[in-house]
Amino acid sequence: MLANRPNATREQSMLTDAATSGRPQPALTGTELATSTTIKRPNVMNKIPGDSAGPDRGRAPGFSDLDSLLSQKGPIGSGTAIRMPSDPLYEYDSADLEPGAMTELQKLATLIKRNPGARFTIEGHSDSFGSAEYNLDLSQRRADSVARYLVDGLGINPAQVQTRGYGTSKLLVPPRPINSADPVAVENEIERQRPNRRVVVVVNTGR
């Protein structure tokens, strides 16, 4: 059973208060965005589109998609990187899987079962909002939750699955300086960094 979703944290509320109080706030540099100790998102952005580990549907450059891999004949190639094309895999700022993730994870399980000699590394990645330590932990927990569901819920051999959280170390979209007191600017930057919030599955066939 999926865990209940936590409410917004105290730190998120504090960030929201800062953004709506009218008090001047300094602009954040790209480095500060990546290392800030403030929590992931202001609460006003709790349900923005794309606030997830998965991007819009469709194949992203440099990545394969599950549907194409399932339709092809023969073994999957080593080094294949699958970017999960689901609607949000996770609740906002959470490692709990959303019900909408189940269909894509069932497809992934089918692919894994078709390739019993391959190992699949589930990589978690985050955007630059929040501290590096927080994002590293969140990305690892998200990868672990995918692996746990594959093994416990879908019967995947645990020897075929491993996980790794990368946090902000492999950003596809570099952060830009923003005014943290401007909710619109924050929203736009969160949306711009959508590709950074992702789960990637990398295949290793040992060949």
PDB file of C-alpha atoms in Angstrom, residues 2 7-8 41 76 88 96 99 102 107 161 185 195 205:
ATOM      1  CA  LEU A   2       1.288   3.479  -0.853  1.00  0.00           C
ATOM      2  CA  ASN A   7       1.427  17.938   4.470  1.00  0.00           C
ATOM      3  CA  ALA A   8       3.530  20.933   3.572  1.00  0.00           C
ATOM      4  CA  ARG A  41       9.286  24.673  -3.094  1.00  0.00           C
ATOM      5  CA  ILE A  76      18.002  -4.626 -25.187  1.00  0.00           C
ATOM      6  CA  PRO A  88       3.984  12.629 -11.900  1.00  0.00           C
ATOM      7  CA  ASP A  96       5.910   8.117  -2.172  1.00  0.00           C
ATOM      8  CA  PRO A  99      -1.073   5.733  -8.320  1.00  0.00           C
ATOM      9  CA  MET A 102       1.875   2.102 -11.661  1.00  0.00           C
ATOM     10  CA  LYS A 107       5.854  -1.693 -18.371  1.00  0.00           C
ATOM     11  CA  VAL A 161      17.802  -3.954  -9.811  1.00  0.00           C
ATOM     12  CA  ALA A 185       9.661  34.130 -10.931  1.00  0.00           C
ATOM     13  CA  PRO A 195      13.679  18.226 -17.039  1.00  0.00           C
ATOM     14  CA  THR A 205      23.912  -6.324 -20.035  1.00  0.00           C
TER      15      THR A 205
END
